[in-house]
Coordinates of C-alpha atoms in Angstrom, one line a residue:
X9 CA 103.1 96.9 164.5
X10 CA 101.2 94.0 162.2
X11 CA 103.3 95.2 159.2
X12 CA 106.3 94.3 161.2
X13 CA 105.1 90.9 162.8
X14 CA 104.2 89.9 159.9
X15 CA 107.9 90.5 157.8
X16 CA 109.2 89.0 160.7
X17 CA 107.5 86.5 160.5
X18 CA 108.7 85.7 157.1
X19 CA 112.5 86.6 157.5
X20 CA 112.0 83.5 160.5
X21 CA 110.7 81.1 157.4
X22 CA 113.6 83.1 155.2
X23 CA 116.0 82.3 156.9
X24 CA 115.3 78.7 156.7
X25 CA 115.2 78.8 153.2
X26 CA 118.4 80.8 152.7
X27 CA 120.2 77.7 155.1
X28 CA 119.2 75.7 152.1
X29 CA 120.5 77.8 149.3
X30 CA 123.8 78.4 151.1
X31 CA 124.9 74.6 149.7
X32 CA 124.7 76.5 146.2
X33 CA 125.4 80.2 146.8
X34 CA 129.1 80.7 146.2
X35 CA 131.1 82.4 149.3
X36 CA 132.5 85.6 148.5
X37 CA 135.1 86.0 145.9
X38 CA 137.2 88.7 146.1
X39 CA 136.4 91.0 143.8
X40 CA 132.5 89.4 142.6
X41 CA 129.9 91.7 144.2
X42 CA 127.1 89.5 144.4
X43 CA 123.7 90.9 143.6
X44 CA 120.0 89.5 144.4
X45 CA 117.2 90.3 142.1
X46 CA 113.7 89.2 141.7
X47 CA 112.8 88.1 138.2
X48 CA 114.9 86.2 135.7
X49 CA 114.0 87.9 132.4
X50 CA 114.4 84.4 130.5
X51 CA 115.8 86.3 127.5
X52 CA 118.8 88.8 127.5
X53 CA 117.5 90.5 124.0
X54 CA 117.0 94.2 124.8
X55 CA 113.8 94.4 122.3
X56 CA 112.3 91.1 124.2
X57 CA 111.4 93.2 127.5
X58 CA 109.6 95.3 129.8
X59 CA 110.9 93.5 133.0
X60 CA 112.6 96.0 135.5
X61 CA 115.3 93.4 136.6
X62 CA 116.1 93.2 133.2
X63 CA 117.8 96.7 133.4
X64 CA 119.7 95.7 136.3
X65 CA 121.5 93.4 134.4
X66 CA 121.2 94.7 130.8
X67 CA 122.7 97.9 131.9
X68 CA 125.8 96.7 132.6
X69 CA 126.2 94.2 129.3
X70 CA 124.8 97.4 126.2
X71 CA 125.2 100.9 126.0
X72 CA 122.4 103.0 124.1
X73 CA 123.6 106.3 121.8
X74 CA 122.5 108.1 125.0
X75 CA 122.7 107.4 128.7
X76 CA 121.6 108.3 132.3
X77 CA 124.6 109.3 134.3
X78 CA 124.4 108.8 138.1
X79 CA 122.1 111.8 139.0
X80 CA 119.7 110.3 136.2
X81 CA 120.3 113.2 133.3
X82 CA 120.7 112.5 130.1
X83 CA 124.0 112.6 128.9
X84 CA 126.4 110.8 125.7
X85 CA 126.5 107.0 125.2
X86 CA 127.8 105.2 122.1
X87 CA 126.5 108.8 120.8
X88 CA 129.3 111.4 121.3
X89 CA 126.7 114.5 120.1
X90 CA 123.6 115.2 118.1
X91 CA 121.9 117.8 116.1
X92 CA 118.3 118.4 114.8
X93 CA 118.5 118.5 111.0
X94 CA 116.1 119.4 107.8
X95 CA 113.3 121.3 110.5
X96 CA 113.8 118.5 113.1
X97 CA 112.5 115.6 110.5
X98 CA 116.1 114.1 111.1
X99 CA 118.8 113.4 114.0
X100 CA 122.1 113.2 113.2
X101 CA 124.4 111.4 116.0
X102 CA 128.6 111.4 115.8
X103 CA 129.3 107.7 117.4
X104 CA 132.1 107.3 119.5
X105 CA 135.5 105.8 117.6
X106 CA 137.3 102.7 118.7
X107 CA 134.9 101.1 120.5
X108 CA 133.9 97.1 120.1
X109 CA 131.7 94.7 121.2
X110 CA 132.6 92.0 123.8
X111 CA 133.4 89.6 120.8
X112 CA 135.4 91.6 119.4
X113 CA 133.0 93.0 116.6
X114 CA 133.6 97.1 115.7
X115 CA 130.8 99.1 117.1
X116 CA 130.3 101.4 114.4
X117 CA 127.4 102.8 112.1
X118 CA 126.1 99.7 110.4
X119 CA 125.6 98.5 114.2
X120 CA 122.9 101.2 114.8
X121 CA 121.4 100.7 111.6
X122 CA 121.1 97.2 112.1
X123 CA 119.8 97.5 115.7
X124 CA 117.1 99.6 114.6
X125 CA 115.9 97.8 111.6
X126 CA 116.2 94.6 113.5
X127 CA 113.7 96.4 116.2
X128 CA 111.5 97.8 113.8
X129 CA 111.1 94.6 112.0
X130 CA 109.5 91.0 112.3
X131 CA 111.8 90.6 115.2
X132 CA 111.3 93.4 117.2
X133 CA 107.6 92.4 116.6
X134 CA 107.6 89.5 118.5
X135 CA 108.7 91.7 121.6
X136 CA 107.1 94.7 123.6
X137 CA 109.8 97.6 122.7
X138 CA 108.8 97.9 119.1
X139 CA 106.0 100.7 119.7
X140 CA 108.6 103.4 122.1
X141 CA 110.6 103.4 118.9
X142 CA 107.7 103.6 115.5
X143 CA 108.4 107.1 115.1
X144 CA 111.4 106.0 113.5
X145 CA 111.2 105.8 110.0
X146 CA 114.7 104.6 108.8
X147 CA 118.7 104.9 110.3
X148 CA 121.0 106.2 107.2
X149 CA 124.4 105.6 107.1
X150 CA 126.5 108.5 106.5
X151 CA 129.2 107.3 107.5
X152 CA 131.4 104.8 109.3
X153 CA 130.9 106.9 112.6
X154 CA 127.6 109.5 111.7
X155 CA 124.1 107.8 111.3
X156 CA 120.8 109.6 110.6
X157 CA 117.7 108.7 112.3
X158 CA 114.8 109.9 109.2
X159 CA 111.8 110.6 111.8
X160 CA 108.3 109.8 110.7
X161 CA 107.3 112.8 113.0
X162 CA 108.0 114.1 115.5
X163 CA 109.4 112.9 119.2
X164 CA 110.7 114.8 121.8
X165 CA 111.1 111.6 124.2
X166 CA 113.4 110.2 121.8
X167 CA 117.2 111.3 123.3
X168 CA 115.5 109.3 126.6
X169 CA 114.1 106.6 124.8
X170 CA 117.7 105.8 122.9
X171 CA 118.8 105.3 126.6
X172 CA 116.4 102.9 127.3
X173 CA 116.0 98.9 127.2
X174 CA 115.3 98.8 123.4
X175 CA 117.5 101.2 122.1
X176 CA 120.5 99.0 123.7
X177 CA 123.1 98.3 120.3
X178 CA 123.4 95.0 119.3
X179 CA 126.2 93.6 117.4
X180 CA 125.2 92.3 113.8
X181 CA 127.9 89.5 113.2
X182 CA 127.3 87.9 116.1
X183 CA 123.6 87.9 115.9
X184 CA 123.3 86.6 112.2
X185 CA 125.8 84.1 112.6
X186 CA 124.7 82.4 115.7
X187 CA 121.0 83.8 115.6
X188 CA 118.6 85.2 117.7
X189 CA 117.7 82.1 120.0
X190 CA 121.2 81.6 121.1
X191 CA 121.6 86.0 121.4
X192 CA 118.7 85.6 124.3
X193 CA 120.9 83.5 126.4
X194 CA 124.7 84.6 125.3
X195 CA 124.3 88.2 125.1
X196 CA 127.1 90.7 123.9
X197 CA 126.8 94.0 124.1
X198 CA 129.7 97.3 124.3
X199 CA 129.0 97.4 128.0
X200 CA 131.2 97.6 131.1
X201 CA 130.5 93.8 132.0
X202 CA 130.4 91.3 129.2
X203 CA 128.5 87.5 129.6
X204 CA 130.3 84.5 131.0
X205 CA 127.3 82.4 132.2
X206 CA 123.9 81.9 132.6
X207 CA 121.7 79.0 134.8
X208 CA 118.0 80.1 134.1
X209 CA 115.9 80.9 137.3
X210 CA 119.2 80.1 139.0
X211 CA 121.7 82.9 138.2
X212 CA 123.7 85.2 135.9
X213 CA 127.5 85.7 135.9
X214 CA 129.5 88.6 134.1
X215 CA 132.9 89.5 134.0
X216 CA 134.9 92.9 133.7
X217 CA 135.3 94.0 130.1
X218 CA 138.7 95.3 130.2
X219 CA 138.2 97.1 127.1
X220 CA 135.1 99.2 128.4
X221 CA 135.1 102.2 126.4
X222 CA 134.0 104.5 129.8
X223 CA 137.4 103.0 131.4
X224 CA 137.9 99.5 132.9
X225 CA 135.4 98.6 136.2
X226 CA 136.8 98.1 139.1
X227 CA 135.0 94.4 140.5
X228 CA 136.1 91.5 138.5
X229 CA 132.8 90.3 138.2
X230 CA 129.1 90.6 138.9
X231 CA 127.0 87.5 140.2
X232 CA 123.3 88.2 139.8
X233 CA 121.5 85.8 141.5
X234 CA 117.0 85.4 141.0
X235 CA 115.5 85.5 144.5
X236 CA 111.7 85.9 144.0
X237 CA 111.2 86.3 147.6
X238 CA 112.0 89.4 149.4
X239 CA 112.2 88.2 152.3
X240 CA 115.1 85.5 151.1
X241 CA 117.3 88.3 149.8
X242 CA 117.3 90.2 153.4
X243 CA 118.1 86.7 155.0
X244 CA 121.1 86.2 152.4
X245 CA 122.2 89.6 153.3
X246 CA 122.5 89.6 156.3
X247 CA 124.1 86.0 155.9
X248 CA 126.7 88.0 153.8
X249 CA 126.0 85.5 150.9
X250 CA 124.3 88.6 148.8
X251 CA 125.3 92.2 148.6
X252 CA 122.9 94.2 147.2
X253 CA 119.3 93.1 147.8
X254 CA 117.4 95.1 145.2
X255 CA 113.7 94.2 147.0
X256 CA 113.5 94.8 150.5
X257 CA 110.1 94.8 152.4
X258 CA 109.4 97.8 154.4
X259 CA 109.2 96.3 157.5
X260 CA 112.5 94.7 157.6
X261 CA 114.5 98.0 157.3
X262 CA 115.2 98.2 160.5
X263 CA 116.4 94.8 160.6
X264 CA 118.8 95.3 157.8
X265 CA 119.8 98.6 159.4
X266 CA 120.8 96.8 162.9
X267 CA 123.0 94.2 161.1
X268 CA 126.5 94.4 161.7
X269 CA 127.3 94.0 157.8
X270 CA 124.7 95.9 156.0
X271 CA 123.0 99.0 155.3
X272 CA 119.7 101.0 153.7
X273 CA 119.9 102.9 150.7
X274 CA 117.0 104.6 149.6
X275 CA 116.0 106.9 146.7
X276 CA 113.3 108.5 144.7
X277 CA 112.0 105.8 142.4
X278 CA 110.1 106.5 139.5
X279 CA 107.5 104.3 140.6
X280 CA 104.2 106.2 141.3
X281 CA 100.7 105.0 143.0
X282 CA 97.3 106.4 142.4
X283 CA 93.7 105.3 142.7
X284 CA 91.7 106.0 139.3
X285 CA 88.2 107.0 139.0
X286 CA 85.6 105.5 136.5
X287 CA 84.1 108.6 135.8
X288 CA 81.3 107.7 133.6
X289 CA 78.7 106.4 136.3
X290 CA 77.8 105.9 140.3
X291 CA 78.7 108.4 142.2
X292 CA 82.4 109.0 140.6
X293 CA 80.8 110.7 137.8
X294 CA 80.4 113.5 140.1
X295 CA 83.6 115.7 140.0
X296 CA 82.5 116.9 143.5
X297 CA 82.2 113.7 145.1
X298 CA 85.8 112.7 143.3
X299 CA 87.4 115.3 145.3
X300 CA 85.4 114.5 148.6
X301 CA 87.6 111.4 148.4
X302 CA 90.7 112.5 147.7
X303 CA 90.2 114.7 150.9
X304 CA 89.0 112.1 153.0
X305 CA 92.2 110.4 152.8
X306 CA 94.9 111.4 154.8
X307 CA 98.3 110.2 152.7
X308 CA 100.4 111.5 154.4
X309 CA 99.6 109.3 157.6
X310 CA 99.8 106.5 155.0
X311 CA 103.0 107.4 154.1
X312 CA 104.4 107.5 157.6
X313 CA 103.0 104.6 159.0
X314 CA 102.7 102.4 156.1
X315 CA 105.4 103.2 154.0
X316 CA 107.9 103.9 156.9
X317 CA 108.3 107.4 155.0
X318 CA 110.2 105.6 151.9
X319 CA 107.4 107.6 149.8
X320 CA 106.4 111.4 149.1
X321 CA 102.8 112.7 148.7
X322 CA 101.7 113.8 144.6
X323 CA 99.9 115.9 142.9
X324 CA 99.5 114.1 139.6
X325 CA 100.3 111.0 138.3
X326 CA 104.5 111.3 138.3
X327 CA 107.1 111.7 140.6
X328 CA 109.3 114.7 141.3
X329 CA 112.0 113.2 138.9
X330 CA 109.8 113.2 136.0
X331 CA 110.0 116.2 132.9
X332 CA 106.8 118.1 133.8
X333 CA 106.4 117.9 137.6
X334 CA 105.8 121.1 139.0
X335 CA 106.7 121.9 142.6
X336 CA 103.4 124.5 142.6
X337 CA 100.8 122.2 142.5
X338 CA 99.7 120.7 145.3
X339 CA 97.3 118.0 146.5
X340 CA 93.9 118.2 147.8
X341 CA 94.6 118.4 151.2
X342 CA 93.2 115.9 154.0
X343 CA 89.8 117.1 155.3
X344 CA 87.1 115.4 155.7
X345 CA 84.7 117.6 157.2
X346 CA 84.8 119.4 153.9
X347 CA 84.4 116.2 152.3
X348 CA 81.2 115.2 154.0
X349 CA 79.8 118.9 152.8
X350 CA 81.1 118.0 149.3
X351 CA 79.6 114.2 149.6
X352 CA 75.9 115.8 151.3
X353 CA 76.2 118.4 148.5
X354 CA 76.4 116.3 145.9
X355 CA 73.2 114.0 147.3
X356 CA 75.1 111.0 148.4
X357 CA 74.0 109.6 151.9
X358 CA 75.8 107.5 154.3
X359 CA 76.4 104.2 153.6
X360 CA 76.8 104.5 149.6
X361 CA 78.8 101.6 148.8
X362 CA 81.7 101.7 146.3
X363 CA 84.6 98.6 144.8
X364 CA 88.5 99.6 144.9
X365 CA 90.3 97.0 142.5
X366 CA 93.3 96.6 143.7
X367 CA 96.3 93.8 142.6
X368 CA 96.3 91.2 144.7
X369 CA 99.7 89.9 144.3
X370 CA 100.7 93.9 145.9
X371 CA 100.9 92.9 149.7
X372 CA 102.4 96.8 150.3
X373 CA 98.9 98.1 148.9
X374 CA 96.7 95.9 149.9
X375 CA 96.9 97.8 153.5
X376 CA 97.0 101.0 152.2
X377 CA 94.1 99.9 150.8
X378 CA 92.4 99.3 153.7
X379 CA 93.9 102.3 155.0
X380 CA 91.9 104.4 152.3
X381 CA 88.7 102.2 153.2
X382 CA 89.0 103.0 156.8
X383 CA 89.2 106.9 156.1
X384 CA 86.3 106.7 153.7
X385 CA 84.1 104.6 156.1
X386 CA 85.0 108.0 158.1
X387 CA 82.7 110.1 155.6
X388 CA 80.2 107.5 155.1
X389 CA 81.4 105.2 152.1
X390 CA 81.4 101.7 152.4
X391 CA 84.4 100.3 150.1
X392 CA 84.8 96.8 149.4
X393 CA 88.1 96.0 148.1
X394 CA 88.4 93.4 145.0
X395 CA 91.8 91.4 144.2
X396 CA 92.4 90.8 141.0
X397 CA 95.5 88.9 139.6
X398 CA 97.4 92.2 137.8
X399 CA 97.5 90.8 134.3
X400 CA 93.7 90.2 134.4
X401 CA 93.6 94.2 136.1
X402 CA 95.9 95.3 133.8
X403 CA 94.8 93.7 130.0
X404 CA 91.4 92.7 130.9
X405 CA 89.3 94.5 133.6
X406 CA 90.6 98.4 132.8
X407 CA 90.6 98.2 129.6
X408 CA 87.1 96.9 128.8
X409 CA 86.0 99.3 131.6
X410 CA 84.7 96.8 134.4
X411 CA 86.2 98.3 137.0
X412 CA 85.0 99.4 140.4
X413 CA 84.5 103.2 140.8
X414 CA 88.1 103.0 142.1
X415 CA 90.7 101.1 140.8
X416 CA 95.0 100.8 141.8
X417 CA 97.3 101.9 139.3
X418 CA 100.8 101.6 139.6
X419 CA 103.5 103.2 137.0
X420 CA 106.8 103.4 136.8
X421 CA 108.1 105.9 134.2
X422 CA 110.9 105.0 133.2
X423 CA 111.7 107.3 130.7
X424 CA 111.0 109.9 133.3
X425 CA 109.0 112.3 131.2
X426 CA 105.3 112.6 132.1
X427 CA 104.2 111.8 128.9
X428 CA 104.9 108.5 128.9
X429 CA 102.5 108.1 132.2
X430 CA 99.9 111.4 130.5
X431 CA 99.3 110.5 127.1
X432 CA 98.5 106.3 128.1
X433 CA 96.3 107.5 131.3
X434 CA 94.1 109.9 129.6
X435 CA 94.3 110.2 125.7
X436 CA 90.5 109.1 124.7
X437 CA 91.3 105.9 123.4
X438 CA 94.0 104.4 124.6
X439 CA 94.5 101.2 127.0
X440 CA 94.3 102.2 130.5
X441 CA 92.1 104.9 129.4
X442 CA 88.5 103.4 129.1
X443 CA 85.9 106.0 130.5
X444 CA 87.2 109.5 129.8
X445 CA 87.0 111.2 126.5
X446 CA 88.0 114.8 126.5
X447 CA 88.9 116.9 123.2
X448 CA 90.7 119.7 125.5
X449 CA 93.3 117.3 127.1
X450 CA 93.5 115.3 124.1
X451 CA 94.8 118.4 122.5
X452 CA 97.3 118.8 125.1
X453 CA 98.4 115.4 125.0
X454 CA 98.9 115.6 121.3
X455 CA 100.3 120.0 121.3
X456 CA 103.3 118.3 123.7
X457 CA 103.9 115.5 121.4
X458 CA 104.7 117.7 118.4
X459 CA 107.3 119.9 119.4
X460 CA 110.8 119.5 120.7
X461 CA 110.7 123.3 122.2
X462 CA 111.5 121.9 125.8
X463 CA 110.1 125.0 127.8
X464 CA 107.4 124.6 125.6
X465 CA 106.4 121.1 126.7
X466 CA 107.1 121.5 130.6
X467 CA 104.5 124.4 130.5
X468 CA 102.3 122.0 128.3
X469 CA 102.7 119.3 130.5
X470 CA 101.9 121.1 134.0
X471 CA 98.6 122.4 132.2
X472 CA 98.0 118.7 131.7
X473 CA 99.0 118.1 135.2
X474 CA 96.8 120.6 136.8
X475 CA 93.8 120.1 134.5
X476 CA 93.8 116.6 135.5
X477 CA 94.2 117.7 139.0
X478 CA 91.5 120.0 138.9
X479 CA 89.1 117.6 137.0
X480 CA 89.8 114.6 140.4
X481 CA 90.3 111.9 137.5
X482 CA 92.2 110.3 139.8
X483 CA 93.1 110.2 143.7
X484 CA 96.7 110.8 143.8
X485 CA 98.4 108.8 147.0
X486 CA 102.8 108.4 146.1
X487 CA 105.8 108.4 144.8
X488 CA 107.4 105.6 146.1
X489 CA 111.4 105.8 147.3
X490 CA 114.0 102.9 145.8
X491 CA 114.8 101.1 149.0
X492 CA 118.1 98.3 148.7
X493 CA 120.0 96.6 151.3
X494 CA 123.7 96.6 150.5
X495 CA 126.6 94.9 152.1
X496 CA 129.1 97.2 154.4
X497 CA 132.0 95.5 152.1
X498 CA 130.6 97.1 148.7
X499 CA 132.3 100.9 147.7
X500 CA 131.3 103.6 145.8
X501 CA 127.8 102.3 144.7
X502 CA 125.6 104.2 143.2
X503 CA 121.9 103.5 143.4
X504 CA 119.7 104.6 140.7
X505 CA 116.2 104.8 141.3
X506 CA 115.4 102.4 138.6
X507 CA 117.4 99.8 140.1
X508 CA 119.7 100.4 136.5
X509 CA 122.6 99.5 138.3
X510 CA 126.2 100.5 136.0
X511 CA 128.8 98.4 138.6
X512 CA 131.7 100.9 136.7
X513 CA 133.1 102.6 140.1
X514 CA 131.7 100.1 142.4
X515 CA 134.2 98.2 143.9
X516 CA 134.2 95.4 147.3
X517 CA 136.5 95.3 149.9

């Protein structure tokens, strides 16, 4: 297969490349587990990022009031309980006792009201976090171990969002005696692992916290080293220099999988891909022809030659781990002699030319999207596919609608509520939301918003779901699977599909 060749192709130049870095990778230590990730995040602040890799690491150095066990539910962080107060304006948490930060500092109430105000203010300004956490309005000490979050209205993502890269607590000694600057690159946190060391672009090194309030971790340390290039992890994994390789091109599963030292793990992911639709003019403005193309592309072929089957078909923008996903919908389904009806219905002949914009850093989609250009040349639309550099797709070209009729868009969800995807897709006025303007799902959007009734906002949110379905504002393709390689030496992992990893139980032989 070409996907194949060509990842073999670039293990063979990997390989070459990981001879060099073995001169500076460490050899194993007994008990470091030795972790390859992608990005360095350049600043180890919980309010300075958005960057996935960030959570692999920041996971294990802070602890939010609230948490994601291992089968990703909610559950009690720093936060021991909470109760809606005063008609759910305000959110009272009990904090957990005895606990302290890695320099010794007392976690206590003053630390989540100073982590808060610190991310609501100039600082957390300067950072992309500030805006998941506005509908704060203040954090009021009760006492040493109760706070009060004073809402400015209401949020029922809130619990989820506490567990999530912002909400991380911070210590305030630490931070207003050495300062923010040096906090980026010495963090310390309440978390399992605390910092020893960091080379930037190089590596990160933490060591066991034996005072870890959710009992003392198992490995000594955790050695995260920055290997941009997939390719270069597999190669150092199957060198045994690297046991967890958290990106792993499709195409070299198998190799991983007939290595003598290393296995797959996969896992629903919260990423999600779908094509949107400018819906305002061509032939997308037709509803009818929207759904033409949705069932002129078979996905599930996609997802089987393609993806390898490390993805599952959707019905709407979110994957089958997300609040609001309902089993009962279902997609379009592939059939394109009902598409060409749809297409000759609506007036469009063969050989009506459309644009997909697709990133063209995304090697994975750039074949799929010539997948979905091959099916459509099969009910007579020519599609020429346009790279674009993502930030330039992302902050330039979708939001000051110039896209093609079709354009990639790639999420990742992490708070794992459809909301967070819903309300920024199509809300009339938002970012990613340039053509459509619709008072009926902006009322939905906003009815789900306002009420922390949760049967309430599932059935809210799978009307948005299915309105948007039935509507064809976008072509929904997959929900893509977490795939990692991990050494056979590494014990009781557990893989979230966020790549959050907490190394707690995980120990190396």
């Amino acid at each position: 297969m070409f996907t194949f060749t060509k990842t073999a192709r670039a293990l063979g130049a990997a390989l070459a490349v990981s001879g060099a870095l073995a001169a500076a990778a460490p050899a194993h230590a007994a008990g470091t587990l030795n972790v390859a990730i992608t990005q360095d995040a350049g600043s180890w602040d919980p309010i300075d990022t958005f960057v996935t890799w960030w959570g692999s690491v920041g996971s294990n150095l802070f602890d939010g009031l609230t948490m994601r066990g291992a089968d990703m539910k909610l559950q009690p962080g720093l936060a021991t309980s909470w109760e809606f107060l005063d008609n759910d304006t305000r959110i009272r948490f009990k904090l957990r006792e005895n606990v302290k930060f890695h320099d010794g500092e007392p976690f206590n109430a003053e630390a989540v009201k100073f982590t808060f105000e610190r991310l609501l203010g100039p600082e957390g300004a300067k950072g992309p976090q500030q805006s998941n956490y506005n509908s704060i309005d203040k954090v009021v000490v009760v006492d040493e171990h109760t706070v009060d979050f004073v809402m400015k209205r209401p949020d029922p993502v809130i619990l989820t969002k506490l567990a999530g890269y912002g909400g991380m607590i911070v210590p305030p000694k630490y931070i207003q005696e050495k300062g923010d600057a040096y906090f980026n690159e010495h963090p310390v946190g309440t978390g399992p692992f605390k910092f020893v060391e960091y080379k930037p672009k190089i590596s990160l090194t933490l060591a066991r916290n034996d005072e870890y309030w959710g009992g003392k971790p198992k490995l000594d340390q955790v050695l995260y080293r920055f290997i941009a290039e997939p390719a270069t992890q597999v190669a150092e994994l199957q060198a045994g220099r690297v046991d967890i390789a958290t990106a792993v091109p499709l195409g070299l599963v198998d190799t991983i999988k007939k290595s003598s030292n290393a296995t797959v793990v996969s896992t629903s992911g919260p990423g999600t891909v779908v094509a949107r639709y400018d819906t305002s003019r061509g032939i997308t403005k037709d509803r009818d022809v929207r759904r033409a193309l949705i069932m002129a592309v078979d996905r599930d072929a996609i997802i089987k030659q393609l993806l390898m089957g490390y993805a599952k078909p959707i019905a709407s923008f979110q994957g089958d781990l997300s609040f609001g996903y309902d089993p009962a919908l279902k997609p379009l389904p592939f059939n394109p002699a009902e598409a060409k009806k749809l297409l000759a219905k609506a007036g469009v002949k063969p050989g009506e030319a459309i644009q997909l914009d697709i990133r063209g850093s995304d090697s994975q989609f750039r074949e799929v999207a010539q997948a979905i250009a091959g099916y459509l040349q099969g009910v007579g639309i020519k599609t020429t596919i346009k790279p674009y550099e993502t930030p330039v797709l992302i902050n330039d070209i979708i939001p000051q609608g110039k896209t093609g009729e079709l354009w990639q868009m790639y999420w990742g969800g992490w708070t794992y509520d459809y909301d967070n995807t819903a309300y920024l897709m199509y809300h009339t006025g938002q970012k990613w939301n340039p053509y459509d303007k619709d008072a009926k799902l902006d009322a939905m959007l906003d009815a789900q918003r306002n009420t922390y009734k949760v049967e309430e906002r599932q059935k809210t949110l799978r009307e948005i779901a299915a309105y948007v379905a039935d509507h064809a504002l976008e072509m929904p393709l997959y929900a893509l699977d977490t795939v990692v390689g991990v050494n056979k030496r590494v014990k009781n992992l557990s893989v979230p599909g966020d790549i959050r990893f907490r190394f707690v139980d995980a120990s190396v032989e």
